[in-house]
Amino acid sequence: MDLVRLASPWVLAGLLPLWALILHAVLASGRRRDGAPVRAALACLAAALLAAALAGPSVRVSREGVCPVVLAHDVSGSMSAAAGKESPTETLAPWTAALPLGQVILHPFTDSAGTNIERGIEAAARALPDAPGILLLYTDARQTHGDAVAAATRLAAAGIQVHAIMPDLRPRDVAITSLAPVGEVVPGRPVRVRVQLASTVRVNAQVVLARPAAGERPERTWRRRVTVDPVAGVVVLFDDAALPPGLYRYDAEVRASDDCCSENDRASCAVQVGRPQEILYVHGPDEPAPLATILARNAPAYARLRTVSAASGVTVAGASVVVLDNVSAWTLGTRACRILARRVTDGGLGLLVLGGDAAFAAGGYAESPLEDILPVSSRTGERPPLDMVLVVDASGSMNETVGGVRKLALAKQAVLALRPALADADRIGIVAFAGEPRVVSPLAPAAKWDDLRARLVAIQAGGGTRITPAVEAAADLFSPLKEGDTKVRHLMLLSDGRSEDFDVARLTRLCRRRRVSASAVATGADAQRDHLGRLARETGGRLYAGGDLGRLAETFLKDMAFARGEGLHKVIRAAVWARPQPIWKTTAPALPPVPAHNVTRAKQGADLHWVTGPPGRPGPTGPREGETDASPLLASWRRGLGKVAAMPWPVGAGGEEWLSEEAAPSHFTPLLAWLSATTVPTDWSARLVRHGDAWLVRVKERSGAVGRSSARFVATLLGDSSEDLPPLILRQRAPGIHEGKVGAGGAVVVVHRRDDSGAAVSLSAPGRPPREFEHLGVDRAKLAAIVKAGGGQVHTSPGSLIQAVERIQVRGYKPVGIHFVWAAAAVVVLQVILRLLGRL
């Protein structure tokens, strides 16, 4: 009965009515002619053949040797660990040998972030030829991401069966499944830490728990020998002494002989005791300013100050307040800025940003995540269009390496880093020079960046160094001056060697005539820094000498902001009070003048405390009526759960009037206290509870507060590498009880309610090993679900696989619809011939 298959058998239902119409048209009285029965028969036969073709007929044929098999074997870490010393090739050898030579295609798959079986299945399926076949999986089905069942369903719809080999995995593995504090951690009380272990066999193991040194607390280590049962596992409790407020890390490790997998033998968790007590002072590439000492003296009594360079990486975990002192967004990096912003809005962090020649607009804040959280904007609307020509040294010395990277490559990277800072009206040109200058690209708008990039990458180094003709060629790229032209014209010269001819006076006259400012970067020991400095000084530019070439992109960006006039306005201005609240209750004594300031504007909703007064006219009360040039000197606001204050002026250069022991307390102590203050909820509490293999955030509303607010509770897992984790909205399980499942991988879990109270609770996030290594062995239920969706079966021996292959070979079907179409055409041709011969 299965010799023939029809793809659309319902088409045949219309054949009888069609025959009736043909017979009526040909054999009806009054129309009937000689040969009518033959014509009717031929027409009905042609109609039947066409209907059969439309039904999509296929006939069963022998397909021996045309059932390819793709063996997709999982080579991820969990499979390798569970398999032990035996390699996948040795394990799969009996399976590949059982099938005909050339019929099996091996396709290993893995994923750097874990195990993605969906992606592995789809990649393996692309290796199959355009014919029915089998995709054979060899995996433990411990997928960490992806949907393998959906992928198998799609392949089955395309005629590819998904089968699987049941791996014979009997790993000897002992693992840490959880690491977390027990109960609520309160300052002054002993801390109890819980380590939970699991094992595939009964094993004797040693558990080591360590707490690294933190502040004045020395490192401490505990060791315990235990027996781990394969069914019940074991829970080990460690008791630590009472700890002062702060964030502490605990590292756990389990050691057992012949353990096949080391990836799940370690776990770490952060335990927060009380509220954070640290002020993190972040400075630029130079040494910390004296301001760090001033802040340490005026910090709240319970807080300590830690100093770190922005270039060395910023870890904000455990800090209650972060101070950025003249730090550019380029030095921090986009990722660090994003983490910092998330810590403010979702973690309740306090942030104080101080100005200088590398902050706010001069530090690239306008194009960074910092712009969204600051109470002042670096986008003042006064940014003029820029024409900038980069004069790049391409002499032979630029082939020298710095940190394993050629100098010319660092210069190219620095030029490419300018792209995000360019506006549509800006134009960039490039001149490369050695013995002679070469115009790599004339002034071109940002829209043609791809063309400029291709030309830049093609620059090669070699030859001598001649600066004068190179600067002249660069100056010629600027168009003639026009009346009312507001464009900024700037030239940036990069050289690491001594020029054979360097006529500074001539180049200075040329730049002044073209109204071009020139900055210079001297990178080599032979660079003529005195000549370069003179050229920069006399044309209104800057000299950058002796800097780290690895941060050349930062130098280029900083200079571009300087050329636009986005740096410091070095004019002494009076500082006057605008509004003391909410940081101060009343107006403090008169403020000293400030030596310079960054031009910013206060955002709507921000509290403006200090502003600039008239130039050279210090005043105690505020800007006079009608004055419109007041710039913010101190603004603050609440952003999400955190607080942010901005002081867009070089505070460290304020002098004794600002930083003396008598003046500093009234300026900084209330500000730091306001930034570090947190709001504790009074109507609800939160804690972490274990539920099977998962951790739940459980919020309980206090009696009398249930139903008072409809705002939802939100839990956010925060860590220095988890800026993209979405917040978790807790679900109400019972009146006044809200829960949600939280994973591992962060430092703290911050719970808050989506209202205007700003109250939040910080909980210590549980520590766990990587998801892929939490359990070893085969997930039989998942493997069966994948195979069922793919229309195959799980095989325990090569014999059952051979039978499945033979069924596809023997019972293959070949489409024959086209043959019916040709047959119908032949009937029509026969009818035409018979009519021409007069037989019909």
PDB file of C-alpha atoms in Angstrom, residues 281-456:
ATOM      1  CA  TYR A 281      38.801  57.752  44.369  1.00  0.00           C
ATOM      2  CA  VAL A 282      39.622  57.291  40.656  1.00  0.00           C
ATOM      3  CA  HIS A 283      42.289  59.506  39.117  1.00  0.00           C
ATOM      4  CA  GLY A 284      43.801  59.884  35.640  1.00  0.00           C
ATOM      5  CA  PRO A 285      47.176  58.661  34.379  1.00  0.00           C
ATOM      6  CA  ASP A 286      49.073  61.034  36.694  1.00  0.00           C
ATOM      7  CA  GLU A 287      49.649  60.480  40.398  1.00  0.00           C
ATOM      8  CA  PRO A 288      46.677  61.062  42.764  1.00  0.00           C
ATOM      9  CA  ALA A 289      46.057  64.756  43.402  1.00  0.00           C
ATOM     10  CA  PRO A 290      46.266  66.216  46.933  1.00  0.00           C
ATOM     11  CA  LEU A 291      42.480  66.248  46.755  1.00  0.00           C
ATOM     12  CA  ALA A 292      42.497  62.515  47.626  1.00  0.00           C
ATOM     13  CA  THR A 293      43.935  63.337  51.066  1.00  0.00           C
ATOM     14  CA  ILE A 294      41.383  66.105  51.540  1.00  0.00           C
ATOM     15  CA  LEU A 295      38.507  63.749  50.713  1.00  0.00           C
ATOM     16  CA  ALA A 296      39.868  61.077  53.070  1.00  0.00           C
ATOM     17  CA  ARG A 297      39.900  63.586  55.940  1.00  0.00           C
ATOM     18  CA  ASN A 298      36.357  64.771  55.201  1.00  0.00           C
ATOM     19  CA  ALA A 299      34.724  61.389  54.462  1.00  0.00           C
ATOM     20  CA  PRO A 300      32.000  60.100  56.793  1.00  0.00           C
ATOM     21  CA  ALA A 301      33.338  58.523  59.971  1.00  0.00           C
ATOM     22  CA  TYR A 302      32.366  54.985  58.930  1.00  0.00           C
ATOM     23  CA  ALA A 303      33.966  55.149  55.452  1.00  0.00           C
ATOM     24  CA  ARG A 304      37.520  54.622  54.226  1.00  0.00           C
ATOM     25  CA  LEU A 305      39.029  55.939  50.988  1.00  0.00           C
ATOM     26  CA  ARG A 306      40.708  53.739  48.370  1.00  0.00           C
ATOM     27  CA  THR A 307      42.706  55.254  45.496  1.00  0.00           C
ATOM     28  CA  VAL A 308      43.006  53.666  42.042  1.00  0.00           C
ATOM     29  CA  SER A 309      44.165  54.770  38.597  1.00  0.00           C
ATOM     30  CA  ALA A 310      41.510  54.695  35.873  1.00  0.00           C
ATOM     31  CA  ALA A 311      44.031  53.158  33.466  1.00  0.00           C
ATOM     32  CA  SER A 312      44.498  50.118  35.732  1.00  0.00           C
ATOM     33  CA  GLY A 313      40.806  49.178  35.662  1.00  0.00           C
ATOM     34  CA  VAL A 314      38.017  50.184  38.018  1.00  0.00           C
ATOM     35  CA  THR A 315      36.215  47.670  40.247  1.00  0.00           C
ATOM     36  CA  VAL A 316      33.299  49.387  41.988  1.00  0.00           C
ATOM     37  CA  ALA A 317      32.033  46.395  43.999  1.00  0.00           C
ATOM     38  CA  GLY A 318      31.990  47.265  47.685  1.00  0.00           C
ATOM     39  CA  ALA A 319      32.105  51.039  47.170  1.00  0.00           C
ATOM     40  CA  SER A 320      29.410  53.350  48.497  1.00  0.00           C
ATOM     41  CA  VAL A 321      30.729  56.404  46.604  1.00  0.00           C
ATOM     42  CA  VAL A 322      32.929  56.667  43.498  1.00  0.00           C
ATOM     43  CA  VAL A 323      34.829  59.911  42.818  1.00  0.00           C
ATOM     44  CA  LEU A 324      36.057  60.510  39.240  1.00  0.00           C
ATOM     45  CA  ASP A 325      38.727  63.213  39.370  1.00  0.00           C
ATOM     46  CA  ASN A 326      39.379  64.573  35.867  1.00  0.00           C
ATOM     47  CA  VAL A 327      39.032  61.143  34.222  1.00  0.00           C
ATOM     48  CA  SER A 328      38.035  60.875  30.562  1.00  0.00           C
ATOM     49  CA  ALA A 329      35.450  58.413  29.295  1.00  0.00           C
ATOM     50  CA  TRP A 330      38.096  57.100  26.887  1.00  0.00           C
ATOM     51  CA  THR A 331      40.393  56.173  29.785  1.00  0.00           C
ATOM     52  CA  LEU A 332      37.597  54.355  31.587  1.00  0.00           C
ATOM     53  CA  GLY A 333      36.323  52.627  28.463  1.00  0.00           C
ATOM     54  CA  THR A 334      32.726  52.172  27.337  1.00  0.00           C
ATOM     55  CA  ARG A 335      32.248  48.947  29.280  1.00  0.00           C
ATOM     56  CA  ALA A 336      33.425  50.458  32.585  1.00  0.00           C
ATOM     57  CA  CYS A 337      31.219  53.531  32.021  1.00  0.00           C
ATOM     58  CA  ARG A 338      28.226  51.274  31.391  1.00  0.00           C
ATOM     59  CA  ILE A 339      28.891  49.254  34.557  1.00  0.00           C
ATOM     60  CA  LEU A 340      29.297  52.449  36.576  1.00  0.00           C
ATOM     61  CA  ALA A 341      26.017  53.859  35.269  1.00  0.00           C
ATOM     62  CA  ARG A 342      24.209  50.593  36.046  1.00  0.00           C
ATOM     63  CA  ARG A 343      25.655  50.542  39.560  1.00  0.00           C
ATOM     64  CA  VAL A 344      24.245  54.014  40.137  1.00  0.00           C
ATOM     65  CA  THR A 345      20.743  53.454  38.794  1.00  0.00           C
ATOM     66  CA  ASP A 346      20.194  49.851  39.907  1.00  0.00           C
ATOM     67  CA  GLY A 347      22.693  49.456  42.765  1.00  0.00           C
ATOM     68  CA  GLY A 348      22.314  52.707  44.716  1.00  0.00           C
ATOM     69  CA  LEU A 349      25.917  53.851  44.197  1.00  0.00           C
ATOM     70  CA  GLY A 350      26.855  57.471  44.881  1.00  0.00           C
ATOM     71  CA  LEU A 351      28.914  59.181  42.149  1.00  0.00           C
ATOM     72  CA  LEU A 352      30.881  62.440  42.296  1.00  0.00           C
ATOM     73  CA  VAL A 353      32.431  63.677  39.020  1.00  0.00           C
ATOM     74  CA  LEU A 354      35.064  66.425  39.129  1.00  0.00           C
ATOM     75  CA  GLY A 355      36.111  68.542  36.156  1.00  0.00           C
ATOM     76  CA  GLY A 356      39.397  69.331  34.436  1.00  0.00           C
ATOM     77  CA  ASP A 357      41.031  69.188  31.029  1.00  0.00           C
ATOM     78  CA  ALA A 358      40.033  65.503  30.595  1.00  0.00           C
ATOM     79  CA  ALA A 359      36.462  65.583  31.916  1.00  0.00           C
ATOM     80  CA  PHE A 360      32.976  66.391  30.640  1.00  0.00           C
ATOM     81  CA  ALA A 361      33.042  67.580  26.987  1.00  0.00           C
ATOM     82  CA  ALA A 362      36.858  67.507  26.979  1.00  0.00           C
ATOM     83  CA  GLY A 363      36.751  63.883  28.140  1.00  0.00           C
ATOM     84  CA  GLY A 364      34.157  62.520  25.746  1.00  0.00           C
ATOM     85  CA  TYR A 365      31.305  62.335  28.261  1.00  0.00           C
ATOM     86  CA  ALA A 366      28.766  63.475  25.655  1.00  0.00           C
ATOM     87  CA  GLU A 367      29.165  60.226  23.679  1.00  0.00           C
ATOM     88  CA  SER A 368      29.415  57.896  26.722  1.00  0.00           C
ATOM     89  CA  PRO A 369      26.939  56.281  29.150  1.00  0.00           C
ATOM     90  CA  LEU A 370      27.997  58.889  31.743  1.00  0.00           C
ATOM     91  CA  GLU A 371      25.996  61.555  29.892  1.00  0.00           C
ATOM     92  CA  ASP A 372      22.695  59.879  30.853  1.00  0.00           C
ATOM     93  CA  ILE A 373      23.367  59.800  34.603  1.00  0.00           C
ATOM     94  CA  LEU A 374      25.075  63.173  35.189  1.00  0.00           C
ATOM     95  CA  PRO A 375      22.954  66.141  36.374  1.00  0.00           C
ATOM     96  CA  VAL A 376      24.794  68.383  33.884  1.00  0.00           C
ATOM     97  CA  SER A 377      25.086  67.886  30.152  1.00  0.00           C
ATOM     98  CA  SER A 378      28.309  68.127  28.164  1.00  0.00           C
ATOM     99  CA  ARG A 379      26.191  68.813  25.068  1.00  0.00           C
ATOM    100  CA  THR A 380      25.915  72.581  25.296  1.00  0.00           C
ATOM    101  CA  GLY A 381      24.903  73.184  21.689  1.00  0.00           C
ATOM    102  CA  GLU A 382      28.026  75.316  21.153  1.00  0.00           C
ATOM    103  CA  ARG A 383      30.061  72.700  19.327  1.00  0.00           C
ATOM    104  CA  PRO A 384      31.422  74.221  16.082  1.00  0.00           C
ATOM    105  CA  PRO A 385      32.113  72.080  13.001  1.00  0.00           C
ATOM    106  CA  LEU A 386      35.704  70.886  12.682  1.00  0.00           C
ATOM    107  CA  ASP A 387      38.143  70.481   9.786  1.00  0.00           C
ATOM    108  CA  MET A 388      41.084  68.428  11.056  1.00  0.00           C
ATOM    109  CA  VAL A 389      44.123  67.137   9.163  1.00  0.00           C
ATOM    110  CA  LEU A 390      46.239  64.399  10.725  1.00  0.00           C
ATOM    111  CA  VAL A 391      49.904  64.515   9.667  1.00  0.00           C
ATOM    112  CA  VAL A 392      51.280  61.039  10.411  1.00  0.00           C
ATOM    113  CA  ASP A 393      54.966  60.131  10.408  1.00  0.00           C
ATOM    114  CA  ALA A 394      55.480  57.097   8.121  1.00  0.00           C
ATOM    115  CA  SER A 395      59.280  56.988   8.257  1.00  0.00           C
ATOM    116  CA  GLY A 396      61.204  53.778   8.864  1.00  0.00           C
ATOM    117  CA  SER A 397      61.360  54.339  12.629  1.00  0.00           C
ATOM    118  CA  MET A 398      57.551  53.884  12.805  1.00  0.00           C
ATOM    119  CA  ASN A 399      58.169  50.166  12.190  1.00  0.00           C
ATOM    120  CA  GLU A 400      59.586  49.913  15.703  1.00  0.00           C
ATOM    121  CA  THR A 401      57.335  48.170  18.220  1.00  0.00           C
ATOM    122  CA  VAL A 402      55.868  49.272  21.532  1.00  0.00           C
ATOM    123  CA  GLY A 403      54.455  46.455  23.622  1.00  0.00           C
ATOM    124  CA  GLY A 404      54.692  44.129  20.637  1.00  0.00           C
ATOM    125  CA  VAL A 405      52.733  46.483  18.335  1.00  0.00           C
ATOM    126  CA  ARG A 406      54.293  48.654  15.614  1.00  0.00           C
ATOM    127  CA  LYS A 407      54.170  52.407  16.180  1.00  0.00           C
ATOM    128  CA  LEU A 408      52.458  52.932  12.822  1.00  0.00           C
ATOM    129  CA  ALA A 409      49.750  50.425  13.761  1.00  0.00           C
ATOM    130  CA  LEU A 410      49.126  52.330  17.020  1.00  0.00           C
ATOM    131  CA  ALA A 411      48.835  55.559  15.024  1.00  0.00           C
ATOM    132  CA  LYS A 412      46.291  53.957  12.677  1.00  0.00           C
ATOM    133  CA  GLN A 413      44.258  52.675  15.629  1.00  0.00           C
ATOM    134  CA  ALA A 414      44.269  56.160  17.146  1.00  0.00           C
ATOM    135  CA  VAL A 415      42.916  57.690  13.937  1.00  0.00           C
ATOM    136  CA  LEU A 416      40.173  55.067  13.676  1.00  0.00           C
ATOM    137  CA  ALA A 417      39.141  55.767  17.293  1.00  0.00           C
ATOM    138  CA  LEU A 418      38.073  59.291  16.250  1.00  0.00           C
ATOM    139  CA  ARG A 419      34.999  58.058  14.367  1.00  0.00           C
ATOM    140  CA  PRO A 420      32.464  58.022  17.268  1.00  0.00           C
ATOM    141  CA  ALA A 421      33.426  61.597  18.230  1.00  0.00           C
ATOM    142  CA  LEU A 422      32.804  63.057  14.755  1.00  0.00           C
ATOM    143  CA  ALA A 423      29.641  64.980  13.904  1.00  0.00           C
ATOM    144  CA  ASP A 424      28.067  64.994  10.450  1.00  0.00           C
ATOM    145  CA  ALA A 425      29.529  68.416   9.654  1.00  0.00           C
ATOM    146  CA  ASP A 426      33.085  67.460  10.665  1.00  0.00           C
ATOM    147  CA  ARG A 427      35.738  66.592   8.080  1.00  0.00           C
ATOM    148  CA  ILE A 428      38.979  64.636   8.471  1.00  0.00           C
ATOM    149  CA  GLY A 429      42.040  64.557   6.173  1.00  0.00           C
ATOM    150  CA  ILE A 430      45.265  62.529   6.387  1.00  0.00           C
ATOM    151  CA  VAL A 431      48.791  63.299   5.186  1.00  0.00           C
ATOM    152  CA  ALA A 432      51.512  60.669   5.586  1.00  0.00           C
ATOM    153  CA  PHE A 433      55.131  61.687   5.312  1.00  0.00           C
ATOM    154  CA  ALA A 434      58.630  60.245   5.269  1.00  0.00           C
ATOM    155  CA  GLY A 435      61.121  61.824   2.852  1.00  0.00           C
ATOM    156  CA  GLU A 436      58.194  63.349   0.930  1.00  0.00           C
ATOM    157  CA  PRO A 437      54.568  63.992   1.950  1.00  0.00           C
ATOM    158  CA  ARG A 438      51.665  62.047   0.464  1.00  0.00           C
ATOM    159  CA  VAL A 439      48.015  63.077   0.739  1.00  0.00           C
ATOM    160  CA  VAL A 440      46.330  59.865   1.861  1.00  0.00           C
ATOM    161  CA  SER A 441      42.887  61.473   1.999  1.00  0.00           C
ATOM    162  CA  PRO A 442      41.726  65.071   1.443  1.00  0.00           C
ATOM    163  CA  LEU A 443      39.250  66.543   3.906  1.00  0.00           C
ATOM    164  CA  ALA A 444      36.271  64.179   3.806  1.00  0.00           C
ATOM    165  CA  PRO A 445      33.027  64.095   5.847  1.00  0.00           C
ATOM    166  CA  ALA A 446      32.278  61.365   8.351  1.00  0.00           C
ATOM    167  CA  ALA A 447      29.876  59.790   5.838  1.00  0.00           C
ATOM    168  CA  LYS A 448      32.911  58.736   3.762  1.00  0.00           C
ATOM    169  CA  TRP A 449      34.687  57.137   6.691  1.00  0.00           C
ATOM    170  CA  ASP A 450      34.899  53.691   5.083  1.00  0.00           C
ATOM    171  CA  ASP A 451      36.886  55.119   2.155  1.00  0.00           C
ATOM    172  CA  LEU A 452      39.204  57.009   4.512  1.00  0.00           C
ATOM    173  CA  ARG A 453      39.689  53.873   6.597  1.00  0.00           C
ATOM    174  CA  ALA A 454      40.717  51.816   3.558  1.00  0.00           C
ATOM    175  CA  ARG A 455      43.290  54.447   2.537  1.00  0.00           C
ATOM    176  CA  LEU A 456      44.642  54.716   6.068  1.00  0.00           C
TER     177      LEU A 456
END
